[in-house]
Amino acid sequence: MSADASSTFIASEPVSISPPTGAIDDAAELVSMAGREAWRKVVDCTLIEWGARPEQLAEAELIPPTRPAVQRAIQIAESFRESSAPPPMRVVPDGDGGIVMERWTETTMRSIEIDRDGCAELVMTRDARVIERIRL
Amino acid sequence: MPALDPHDLIDDDEIVFRRVSEKSGWYDAKSSRPVAWTAFKPNSNDHDGVSVWRAKYQSAADVAAIGARPGTRYFVLAIRVSQLRSAGAQIVPTPVSGAAGHASISSLRVDAYHESKDAVRALAERIANEIIEPVEGPFGPF
């Protein structure tokens, strides 16, 4: 994953930081710790579980995540965690062997789409229209 | 496969159901976007489009039970056909053996997705965000 793609994902977040004080620094650190913990849960509680037992998700409507998709998702999640990126608001199978991790605001959505082969794209939509798609 | 009744066209005022398993995470009542667009992303088996069931023939509970996996719970998303069509989606009857009322959102075919990922993604997201009627369930575990 490129540094540019990572920063694009981070930049989508509504960040509002007032002039630094000790209390605000502490709060920011807590937020950062919470974000890293959320990413850890994504890896440990969701992605590793899907990799170990993909059949639990299988349905007529849903082809479970493949091993390459899970491996790439873990790689990306760990990279974003290390860069203190905000955690995803949703991590779901894409229904065709891939995985989608996403954050959104009222009108925009940024998704990391990982396909069954482990290829990943950062996709931004506004009012449900795709306005940017970047290969990671 | 049962013959298609040419008179059984899908009316605008009909409701169709889309089933999602609880394990998929595609529906989360507590989320600010409760329905994930991936619930409408075609998979490799969706050659005719994403599967739905017509409320005219099947209740939400019936739809949840069709081919249900043991131990699994399901939500059933309801969508008004007129809203689907307003969003640009096409829906056609696609009869299957053993249960009446199967249909497909033919705009959400797997080949359409590979031809134009952005267009299919946009339609799936719009359906998920804007035109879901009240969700029923969970039903099960079966």
PDB file of C-alpha atoms in Angstrom:
ATOM      1  CA  MET A   1       0.000   0.000   0.000  1.00  0.00           C
ATOM      2  CA  SER A   2       1.363   3.387  -0.851  1.00  0.00           C
ATOM      3  CA  ALA A   3       1.759   6.207   1.622  1.00  0.00           C
ATOM      4  CA  ASP A   4      -0.392   8.376  -0.616  1.00  0.00           C
ATOM      5  CA  ALA A   5      -3.321   6.008  -0.414  1.00  0.00           C
ATOM      6  CA  SER A   6      -3.017   5.846   3.350  1.00  0.00           C
ATOM      7  CA  SER A   7      -3.007   9.606   3.700  1.00  0.00           C
ATOM      8  CA  THR A   8      -6.007   9.880   1.393  1.00  0.00           C
ATOM      9  CA  PHE A   9      -7.956   7.632   3.703  1.00  0.00           C
ATOM     10  CA  ILE A  10      -6.898   9.612   6.756  1.00  0.00           C
ATOM     11  CA  ALA A  11      -7.711  12.927   5.131  1.00  0.00           C
ATOM     12  CA  SER A  12     -11.342  11.957   4.766  1.00  0.00           C
ATOM     13  CA  GLU A  13     -11.880  12.129   8.478  1.00  0.00           C
ATOM     14  CA  PRO A  14     -13.409  15.178  10.132  1.00  0.00           C
ATOM     15  CA  VAL A  15     -10.468  16.196  12.281  1.00  0.00           C
ATOM     16  CA  SER A  16     -10.953  19.159  14.576  1.00  0.00           C
ATOM     17  CA  ILE A  17      -8.058  19.902  16.904  1.00  0.00           C
ATOM     18  CA  SER A  18      -7.846  23.170  18.839  1.00  0.00           C
ATOM     19  CA  PRO A  19      -4.505  24.738  19.809  1.00  0.00           C
ATOM     20  CA  PRO A  20      -2.588  22.112  21.772  1.00  0.00           C
ATOM     21  CA  THR A  21      -2.742  21.939  25.517  1.00  0.00           C
ATOM     22  CA  GLY A  22      -1.759  19.101  27.780  1.00  0.00           C
ATOM     23  CA  ALA A  23      -5.323  17.926  28.160  1.00  0.00           C
ATOM     24  CA  ILE A  24      -5.900  17.940  24.425  1.00  0.00           C
ATOM     25  CA  ASP A  25      -2.672  16.061  23.841  1.00  0.00           C
ATOM     26  CA  ASP A  26      -3.837  13.456  26.321  1.00  0.00           C
ATOM     27  CA  ALA A  27      -7.220  13.231  24.616  1.00  0.00           C
ATOM     28  CA  ALA A  28      -5.593  12.858  21.220  1.00  0.00           C
ATOM     29  CA  GLU A  29      -3.416  10.078  22.549  1.00  0.00           C
ATOM     30  CA  LEU A  30      -6.465   8.315  23.962  1.00  0.00           C
ATOM     31  CA  VAL A  31      -8.207   8.609  20.604  1.00  0.00           C
ATOM     32  CA  SER A  32      -5.125   7.222  18.891  1.00  0.00           C
ATOM     33  CA  MET A  33      -4.922   4.337  21.352  1.00  0.00           C
ATOM     34  CA  ALA A  34      -8.595   3.591  20.834  1.00  0.00           C
ATOM     35  CA  GLY A  35      -8.070   3.587  17.084  1.00  0.00           C
ATOM     36  CA  ARG A  36      -5.158   1.185  17.300  1.00  0.00           C
ATOM     37  CA  GLU A  37      -7.200  -1.069  19.565  1.00  0.00           C
ATOM     38  CA  ALA A  38     -10.072  -0.991  17.071  1.00  0.00           C
ATOM     39  CA  TRP A  39      -7.707  -1.997  14.254  1.00  0.00           C
ATOM     40  CA  ARG A  40      -6.354  -4.809  16.450  1.00  0.00           C
ATOM     41  CA  LYS A  41      -9.897  -6.119  16.906  1.00  0.00           C
ATOM     42  CA  VAL A  42     -10.478  -5.972  13.161  1.00  0.00           C
ATOM     43  CA  VAL A  43      -7.452  -8.203  12.646  1.00  0.00           C
ATOM     44  CA  ASP A  44      -7.775 -10.525  15.629  1.00  0.00           C
ATOM     45  CA  CYS A  45     -11.534 -10.871  15.957  1.00  0.00           C
ATOM     46  CA  THR A  46     -12.702 -10.588  12.361  1.00  0.00           C
ATOM     47  CA  LEU A  47     -10.063 -11.173   9.687  1.00  0.00           C
ATOM     48  CA  ILE A  48      -8.190 -14.009  11.376  1.00  0.00           C
ATOM     49  CA  GLU A  49     -11.500 -15.675  12.207  1.00  0.00           C
ATOM     50  CA  TRP A  50     -12.612 -15.443   8.558  1.00  0.00           C
ATOM     51  CA  GLY A  51      -9.280 -16.845   7.443  1.00  0.00           C
ATOM     52  CA  ALA A  52      -9.517 -19.763   9.848  1.00  0.00           C
ATOM     53  CA  ARG A  53     -13.151 -20.649   9.183  1.00  0.00           C
ATOM     54  CA  PRO A  54     -14.364 -19.067   5.946  1.00  0.00           C
ATOM     55  CA  GLU A  55     -17.099 -21.666   5.524  1.00  0.00           C
ATOM     56  CA  GLN A  56     -19.054 -20.118   8.407  1.00  0.00           C
ATOM     57  CA  LEU A  57     -19.995 -17.248   6.073  1.00  0.00           C
ATOM     58  CA  ALA A  58     -20.946 -19.314   3.020  1.00  0.00           C
ATOM     59  CA  GLU A  59     -24.455 -18.706   1.676  1.00  0.00           C
ATOM     60  CA  ALA A  60     -26.143 -18.751  -1.695  1.00  0.00           C
ATOM     61  CA  GLU A  61     -25.789 -14.975  -1.589  1.00  0.00           C
ATOM     62  CA  LEU A  62     -22.236 -14.926  -0.241  1.00  0.00           C
ATOM     63  CA  ILE A  63     -18.955 -16.485  -1.360  1.00  0.00           C
ATOM     64  CA  PRO A  64     -16.714 -16.194   1.718  1.00  0.00           C
ATOM     65  CA  PRO A  65     -13.397 -14.309   1.714  1.00  0.00           C
ATOM     66  CA  THR A  66     -10.490 -16.162   0.120  1.00  0.00           C
ATOM     67  CA  ARG A  67      -7.121 -16.660   1.781  1.00  0.00           C
ATOM     68  CA  PRO A  68      -5.396 -14.033  -0.450  1.00  0.00           C
ATOM     69  CA  ALA A  69      -8.135 -11.520   0.396  1.00  0.00           C
ATOM     70  CA  VAL A  70      -7.800 -12.154   4.121  1.00  0.00           C
ATOM     71  CA  GLN A  71      -4.009 -11.938   3.993  1.00  0.00           C
ATOM     72  CA  ARG A  72      -4.115  -8.643   2.103  1.00  0.00           C
ATOM     73  CA  ALA A  73      -6.764  -7.227   4.438  1.00  0.00           C
ATOM     74  CA  ILE A  74      -4.610  -8.075   7.463  1.00  0.00           C
ATOM     75  CA  GLN A  75      -1.589  -6.455   5.801  1.00  0.00           C
ATOM     76  CA  ILE A  76      -3.565  -3.293   5.088  1.00  0.00           C
ATOM     77  CA  ALA A  77      -5.164  -3.192   8.542  1.00  0.00           C
ATOM     78  CA  GLU A  78      -1.801  -3.504  10.252  1.00  0.00           C
ATOM     79  CA  SER A  79      -0.345  -0.787   8.063  1.00  0.00           C
ATOM     80  CA  PHE A  80      -3.205   1.599   8.849  1.00  0.00           C
ATOM     81  CA  ARG A  81      -2.971   0.755  12.532  1.00  0.00           C
ATOM     82  CA  GLU A  82       0.730   1.607  12.569  1.00  0.00           C
ATOM     83  CA  SER A  83       0.013   4.922  10.878  1.00  0.00           C
ATOM     84  CA  SER A  84      -2.725   5.670  13.469  1.00  0.00           C
ATOM     85  CA  ALA A  85      -5.365   5.938  10.759  1.00  0.00           C
ATOM     86  CA  PRO A  86      -8.940   6.025  12.023  1.00  0.00           C
ATOM     87  CA  PRO A  87     -10.411   2.522  12.140  1.00  0.00           C
ATOM     88  CA  PRO A  88     -13.107   1.363   9.731  1.00  0.00           C
ATOM     89  CA  MET A  89     -16.733   1.760  10.683  1.00  0.00           C
ATOM     90  CA  ARG A  90     -17.604  -1.490   8.923  1.00  0.00           C
ATOM     91  CA  VAL A  91     -15.664  -4.555   7.786  1.00  0.00           C
ATOM     92  CA  VAL A  92     -17.687  -7.013   5.727  1.00  0.00           C
ATOM     93  CA  PRO A  93     -17.224  -9.728   3.129  1.00  0.00           C
ATOM     94  CA  ASP A  94     -17.920  -8.407  -0.363  1.00  0.00           C
ATOM     95  CA  GLY A  95     -19.919 -11.516  -1.196  1.00  0.00           C
ATOM     96  CA  ASP A  96     -17.579 -12.645  -3.971  1.00  0.00           C
ATOM     97  CA  GLY A  97     -14.504 -13.798  -2.073  1.00  0.00           C
ATOM     98  CA  GLY A  98     -13.312 -10.319  -1.158  1.00  0.00           C
ATOM     99  CA  ILE A  99     -13.460  -7.951   1.797  1.00  0.00           C
ATOM    100  CA  VAL A 100     -14.572  -4.330   2.174  1.00  0.00           C
ATOM    101  CA  MET A 101     -13.456  -1.954   4.958  1.00  0.00           C
ATOM    102  CA  GLU A 102     -15.105   1.452   5.019  1.00  0.00           C
ATOM    103  CA  ARG A 103     -15.693   4.754   6.752  1.00  0.00           C
ATOM    104  CA  TRP A 104     -18.269   7.345   5.862  1.00  0.00           C
ATOM    105  CA  THR A 105     -19.750  10.731   6.538  1.00  0.00           C
ATOM    106  CA  GLU A 106     -23.300  11.783   5.741  1.00  0.00           C
ATOM    107  CA  THR A 107     -22.581  12.165   2.034  1.00  0.00           C
ATOM    108  CA  THR A 108     -19.261  10.463   1.370  1.00  0.00           C
ATOM    109  CA  MET A 109     -17.875   6.992   1.751  1.00  0.00           C
ATOM    110  CA  ARG A 110     -14.294   5.754   1.508  1.00  0.00           C
ATOM    111  CA  SER A 111     -13.904   2.042   1.031  1.00  0.00           C
ATOM    112  CA  ILE A 112     -10.948  -0.254   0.767  1.00  0.00           C
ATOM    113  CA  GLU A 113     -12.131  -2.960  -1.593  1.00  0.00           C
ATOM    114  CA  ILE A 114     -10.032  -6.133  -1.608  1.00  0.00           C
ATOM    115  CA  ASP A 115     -10.989  -8.677  -4.237  1.00  0.00           C
ATOM    116  CA  ARG A 116     -10.717 -12.456  -4.132  1.00  0.00           C
ATOM    117  CA  ASP A 117      -7.198 -12.305  -5.602  1.00  0.00           C
ATOM    118  CA  GLY A 118      -5.989  -9.898  -2.923  1.00  0.00           C
ATOM    119  CA  CYS A 119      -5.948  -6.857  -5.208  1.00  0.00           C
ATOM    120  CA  ALA A 120      -6.978  -3.738  -3.307  1.00  0.00           C
ATOM    121  CA  GLU A 121      -8.494  -0.409  -4.306  1.00  0.00           C
ATOM    122  CA  LEU A 122      -9.415   2.713  -2.382  1.00  0.00           C
ATOM    123  CA  VAL A 123     -12.809   3.888  -3.591  1.00  0.00           C
ATOM    124  CA  MET A 124     -14.451   7.183  -2.718  1.00  0.00           C
ATOM    125  CA  THR A 125     -18.115   7.855  -3.359  1.00  0.00           C
ATOM    126  CA  ARG A 126     -20.144  11.005  -2.857  1.00  0.00           C
ATOM    127  CA  ASP A 127     -23.925  10.734  -2.776  1.00  0.00           C
ATOM    128  CA  ALA A 128     -23.505   7.136  -3.917  1.00  0.00           C
ATOM    129  CA  ARG A 129     -21.494   8.121  -7.022  1.00  0.00           C
ATOM    130  CA  VAL A 130     -17.957   6.858  -7.443  1.00  0.00           C
ATOM    131  CA  ILE A 131     -15.661   9.865  -7.760  1.00  0.00           C
ATOM    132  CA  GLU A 132     -12.285   8.211  -7.243  1.00  0.00           C
ATOM    133  CA  ARG A 133     -10.832   4.715  -7.493  1.00  0.00           C
ATOM    134  CA  ILE A 134      -7.148   4.197  -6.653  1.00  0.00           C
ATOM    135  CA  ARG A 135      -5.248   0.926  -6.912  1.00  0.00           C
ATOM    136  CA  LEU A 136      -3.372   0.248  -3.675  1.00  0.00           C
TER     137      LEU A 136
ATOM    138  CA  MET B   1     -37.264 -24.670 -14.256  1.00  0.00           C
ATOM    139  CA  PRO B   2     -40.944 -23.598 -14.312  1.00  0.00           C
ATOM    140  CA  ALA B   3     -42.081 -21.784 -17.426  1.00  0.00           C
ATOM    141  CA  LEU B   4     -42.181 -18.023 -17.152  1.00  0.00           C
ATOM    142  CA  ASP B   5     -45.724 -16.704 -17.102  1.00  0.00           C
ATOM    143  CA  PRO B   6     -45.659 -13.818 -19.580  1.00  0.00           C
ATOM    144  CA  HIS B   7     -48.545 -12.176 -17.742  1.00  0.00           C
ATOM    145  CA  ASP B   8     -46.764 -12.251 -14.391  1.00  0.00           C
ATOM    146  CA  LEU B   9     -44.829  -9.053 -14.849  1.00  0.00           C
ATOM    147  CA  ILE B  10     -43.537  -7.315 -11.755  1.00  0.00           C
ATOM    148  CA  ASP B  11     -45.658  -4.280 -10.858  1.00  0.00           C
ATOM    149  CA  ASP B  12     -44.250  -1.019  -9.565  1.00  0.00           C
ATOM    150  CA  ASP B  13     -46.241  -1.282  -6.361  1.00  0.00           C
ATOM    151  CA  GLU B  14     -44.814  -4.674  -5.443  1.00  0.00           C
ATOM    152  CA  ILE B  15     -42.311  -5.266  -2.649  1.00  0.00           C
ATOM    153  CA  VAL B  16     -39.349  -7.573  -3.131  1.00  0.00           C
ATOM    154  CA  PHE B  17     -37.206  -9.127  -0.410  1.00  0.00           C
ATOM    155  CA  ARG B  18     -33.446  -9.540  -0.235  1.00  0.00           C
ATOM    156  CA  ARG B  19     -32.144 -11.951   2.407  1.00  0.00           C
ATOM    157  CA  VAL B  20     -28.912 -11.313   4.296  1.00  0.00           C
ATOM    158  CA  SER B  21     -27.373 -13.524   6.962  1.00  0.00           C
ATOM    159  CA  GLU B  22     -26.631 -12.028  10.349  1.00  0.00           C
ATOM    160  CA  LYS B  23     -23.047 -13.328  10.094  1.00  0.00           C
ATOM    161  CA  SER B  24     -22.410 -11.332   6.928  1.00  0.00           C
ATOM    162  CA  GLY B  25     -22.628  -8.033   8.818  1.00  0.00           C
ATOM    163  CA  TRP B  26     -24.488  -6.557   5.859  1.00  0.00           C
ATOM    164  CA  TYR B  27     -27.213  -5.303   8.174  1.00  0.00           C
ATOM    165  CA  ASP B  28     -26.509  -3.539  11.446  1.00  0.00           C
ATOM    166  CA  ALA B  29     -29.463  -1.778  13.028  1.00  0.00           C
ATOM    167  CA  LYS B  30     -27.166   0.328  15.207  1.00  0.00           C
ATOM    168  CA  SER B  31     -25.159   1.750  12.304  1.00  0.00           C
ATOM    169  CA  SER B  32     -25.775   5.178  10.792  1.00  0.00           C
ATOM    170  CA  ARG B  33     -25.786   3.272   7.485  1.00  0.00           C
ATOM    171  CA  PRO B  34     -27.575   0.095   8.536  1.00  0.00           C
ATOM    172  CA  VAL B  35     -27.423  -1.678   5.168  1.00  0.00           C
ATOM    173  CA  ALA B  36     -24.055  -2.332   3.544  1.00  0.00           C
ATOM    174  CA  TRP B  37     -23.900  -1.780  -0.219  1.00  0.00           C
ATOM    175  CA  THR B  38     -22.192  -5.161  -0.453  1.00  0.00           C
ATOM    176  CA  ALA B  39     -25.608  -6.729   0.174  1.00  0.00           C
ATOM    177  CA  PHE B  40     -26.306  -5.763  -3.440  1.00  0.00           C
ATOM    178  CA  LYS B  41     -22.920  -6.444  -4.997  1.00  0.00           C
ATOM    179  CA  PRO B  42     -23.280  -9.322  -7.477  1.00  0.00           C
ATOM    180  CA  ASN B  43     -21.151 -12.387  -6.878  1.00  0.00           C
ATOM    181  CA  SER B  44     -19.781 -14.801  -9.460  1.00  0.00           C
ATOM    182  CA  ASN B  45     -23.013 -16.822  -9.446  1.00  0.00           C
ATOM    183  CA  ASP B  46     -25.253 -13.827 -10.130  1.00  0.00           C
ATOM    184  CA  HIS B  47     -25.413 -14.223 -13.898  1.00  0.00           C
ATOM    185  CA  ASP B  48     -29.039 -13.026 -14.001  1.00  0.00           C
ATOM    186  CA  GLY B  49     -28.549 -10.433 -11.301  1.00  0.00           C
ATOM    187  CA  VAL B  50     -28.863 -10.206  -7.539  1.00  0.00           C
ATOM    188  CA  SER B  51     -31.602 -12.502  -6.234  1.00  0.00           C
ATOM    189  CA  VAL B  52     -34.761 -11.201  -4.626  1.00  0.00           C
ATOM    190  CA  TRP B  53     -38.132 -12.698  -3.761  1.00  0.00           C
ATOM    191  CA  ARG B  54     -41.513 -11.150  -4.474  1.00  0.00           C
ATOM    192  CA  ALA B  55     -43.649 -10.431  -1.414  1.00  0.00           C
ATOM    193  CA  LYS B  56     -46.619 -11.291  -3.600  1.00  0.00           C
ATOM    194  CA  TYR B  57     -45.564 -14.957  -3.324  1.00  0.00           C
ATOM    195  CA  GLN B  58     -43.377 -15.279  -0.211  1.00  0.00           C
ATOM    196  CA  SER B  59     -43.491 -13.744   3.242  1.00  0.00           C
ATOM    197  CA  ALA B  60     -40.316 -12.369   4.788  1.00  0.00           C
ATOM    198  CA  ALA B  61     -40.208 -15.377   7.129  1.00  0.00           C
ATOM    199  CA  ASP B  62     -40.573 -17.726   4.158  1.00  0.00           C
ATOM    200  CA  VAL B  63     -37.706 -16.010   2.343  1.00  0.00           C
ATOM    201  CA  ALA B  64     -35.476 -16.310   5.405  1.00  0.00           C
ATOM    202  CA  ALA B  65     -36.103 -20.043   5.503  1.00  0.00           C
ATOM    203  CA  ILE B  66     -35.439 -20.814   1.820  1.00  0.00           C
ATOM    204  CA  GLY B  67     -32.197 -22.813   1.733  1.00  0.00           C
ATOM    205  CA  ALA B  68     -31.289 -21.552   5.199  1.00  0.00           C
ATOM    206  CA  ARG B  69     -28.080 -22.846   6.751  1.00  0.00           C
ATOM    207  CA  PRO B  70     -28.509 -24.597  10.101  1.00  0.00           C
ATOM    208  CA  GLY B  71     -27.742 -22.373  13.042  1.00  0.00           C
ATOM    209  CA  THR B  72     -27.911 -19.191  10.973  1.00  0.00           C
ATOM    210  CA  ARG B  73     -30.144 -16.160  11.478  1.00  0.00           C
ATOM    211  CA  TYR B  74     -31.269 -13.897   8.671  1.00  0.00           C
ATOM    212  CA  PHE B  75     -32.603 -10.406   8.120  1.00  0.00           C
ATOM    213  CA  VAL B  76     -34.882  -9.694   5.207  1.00  0.00           C
ATOM    214  CA  LEU B  77     -34.575  -6.338   3.447  1.00  0.00           C
ATOM    215  CA  ALA B  78     -37.739  -5.059   1.789  1.00  0.00           C
ATOM    216  CA  ILE B  79     -37.537  -2.899  -1.328  1.00  0.00           C
ATOM    217  CA  ARG B  80     -40.352  -1.253  -3.272  1.00  0.00           C
ATOM    218  CA  VAL B  81     -40.090  -2.016  -6.976  1.00  0.00           C
ATOM    219  CA  SER B  82     -41.043   1.503  -8.034  1.00  0.00           C
ATOM    220  CA  GLN B  83     -38.088   2.870  -6.062  1.00  0.00           C
ATOM    221  CA  LEU B  84     -35.741   0.322  -7.569  1.00  0.00           C
ATOM    222  CA  ARG B  85     -36.817   1.374 -11.028  1.00  0.00           C
ATOM    223  CA  SER B  86     -36.549   5.052 -10.157  1.00  0.00           C
ATOM    224  CA  ALA B  87     -32.950   4.400  -9.166  1.00  0.00           C
ATOM    225  CA  GLY B  88     -32.319   2.953 -12.609  1.00  0.00           C
ATOM    226  CA  ALA B  89     -32.478  -0.724 -11.715  1.00  0.00           C
ATOM    227  CA  GLN B  90     -34.236  -3.317 -13.823  1.00  0.00           C
ATOM    228  CA  ILE B  91     -35.970  -6.258 -12.192  1.00  0.00           C
ATOM    229  CA  VAL B  92     -37.253  -9.351 -13.947  1.00  0.00           C
ATOM    230  CA  PRO B  93     -38.923 -12.606 -12.909  1.00  0.00           C
ATOM    231  CA  THR B  94     -36.429 -15.487 -12.875  1.00  0.00           C
ATOM    232  CA  PRO B  95     -38.433 -18.548 -11.788  1.00  0.00           C
ATOM    233  CA  VAL B  96     -36.649 -21.328  -9.920  1.00  0.00           C
ATOM    234  CA  SER B  97     -37.763 -24.825  -9.007  1.00  0.00           C
ATOM    235  CA  GLY B  98     -39.287 -25.403  -5.626  1.00  0.00           C
ATOM    236  CA  ALA B  99     -40.342 -21.901  -4.631  1.00  0.00           C
ATOM    237  CA  ALA B 100     -42.497 -19.280  -6.299  1.00  0.00           C
ATOM    238  CA  GLY B 101     -41.687 -15.634  -6.733  1.00  0.00           C
ATOM    239  CA  HIS B 102     -37.977 -15.551  -7.477  1.00  0.00           C
ATOM    240  CA  ALA B 103     -36.770 -12.479  -9.356  1.00  0.00           C
ATOM    241  CA  SER B 104     -33.463 -10.824 -10.163  1.00  0.00           C
ATOM    242  CA  ILE B 105     -32.232  -7.252 -10.196  1.00  0.00           C
ATOM    243  CA  SER B 106     -30.778  -7.652 -13.645  1.00  0.00           C
ATOM    244  CA  SER B 107     -28.846  -4.373 -13.517  1.00  0.00           C
ATOM    245  CA  LEU B 108     -26.746  -6.020 -10.809  1.00  0.00           C
ATOM    246  CA  ARG B 109     -25.355  -8.893 -12.889  1.00  0.00           C
ATOM    247  CA  VAL B 110     -21.812 -10.107 -12.395  1.00  0.00           C
ATOM    248  CA  ASP B 111     -20.886  -9.353 -16.016  1.00  0.00           C
ATOM    249  CA  ALA B 112     -22.260  -5.820 -15.639  1.00  0.00           C
ATOM    250  CA  TYR B 113     -20.091  -5.381 -12.565  1.00  0.00           C
ATOM    251  CA  HIS B 114     -16.945  -6.409 -14.395  1.00  0.00           C
ATOM    252  CA  GLU B 115     -17.826  -4.142 -17.320  1.00  0.00           C
ATOM    253  CA  SER B 116     -18.532  -1.113 -15.148  1.00  0.00           C
ATOM    254  CA  LYS B 117     -17.630  -1.476 -11.500  1.00  0.00           C
ATOM    255  CA  ASP B 118     -18.364   2.166 -10.755  1.00  0.00           C
ATOM    256  CA  ALA B 119     -21.886   2.105 -12.155  1.00  0.00           C
ATOM    257  CA  VAL B 120     -22.867  -1.115 -10.408  1.00  0.00           C
ATOM    258  CA  ARG B 121     -21.237   0.015  -7.165  1.00  0.00           C
ATOM    259  CA  ALA B 122     -23.154   3.308  -7.337  1.00  0.00           C
ATOM    260  CA  LEU B 123     -26.460   1.550  -7.897  1.00  0.00           C
ATOM    261  CA  ALA B 124     -25.807  -0.945  -5.081  1.00  0.00           C
ATOM    262  CA  GLU B 125     -24.898   1.866  -2.687  1.00  0.00           C
ATOM    263  CA  ARG B 126     -27.948   3.880  -3.626  1.00  0.00           C
ATOM    264  CA  ILE B 127     -30.256   0.920  -3.064  1.00  0.00           C
ATOM    265  CA  ALA B 128     -28.634   0.190   0.300  1.00  0.00           C
ATOM    266  CA  ASN B 129     -28.690   3.797   1.496  1.00  0.00           C
ATOM    267  CA  GLU B 130     -31.879   5.186   0.126  1.00  0.00           C
ATOM    268  CA  ILE B 131     -34.552   2.731  -0.807  1.00  0.00           C
ATOM    269  CA  ILE B 132     -34.747   0.008   1.772  1.00  0.00           C
ATOM    270  CA  GLU B 133     -38.184  -0.288   3.362  1.00  0.00           C
ATOM    271  CA  PRO B 134     -38.354  -1.509   6.982  1.00  0.00           C
ATOM    272  CA  VAL B 135     -36.127  -4.514   7.606  1.00  0.00           C
ATOM    273  CA  GLU B 136     -37.684  -7.667   9.018  1.00  0.00           C
ATOM    274  CA  GLY B 137     -36.069 -10.186  11.323  1.00  0.00           C
ATOM    275  CA  PRO B 138     -33.865 -11.624  12.469  1.00  0.00           C
ATOM    276  CA  PHE B 139     -35.445 -14.951  11.620  1.00  0.00           C
ATOM    277  CA  GLY B 140     -34.005 -18.203  12.911  1.00  0.00           C
ATOM    278  CA  PRO B 141     -31.674 -19.786  13.784  1.00  0.00           C
ATOM    279  CA  PHE B 142     -32.906 -22.507  11.483  1.00  0.00           C
TER     280      PHE B 142
END
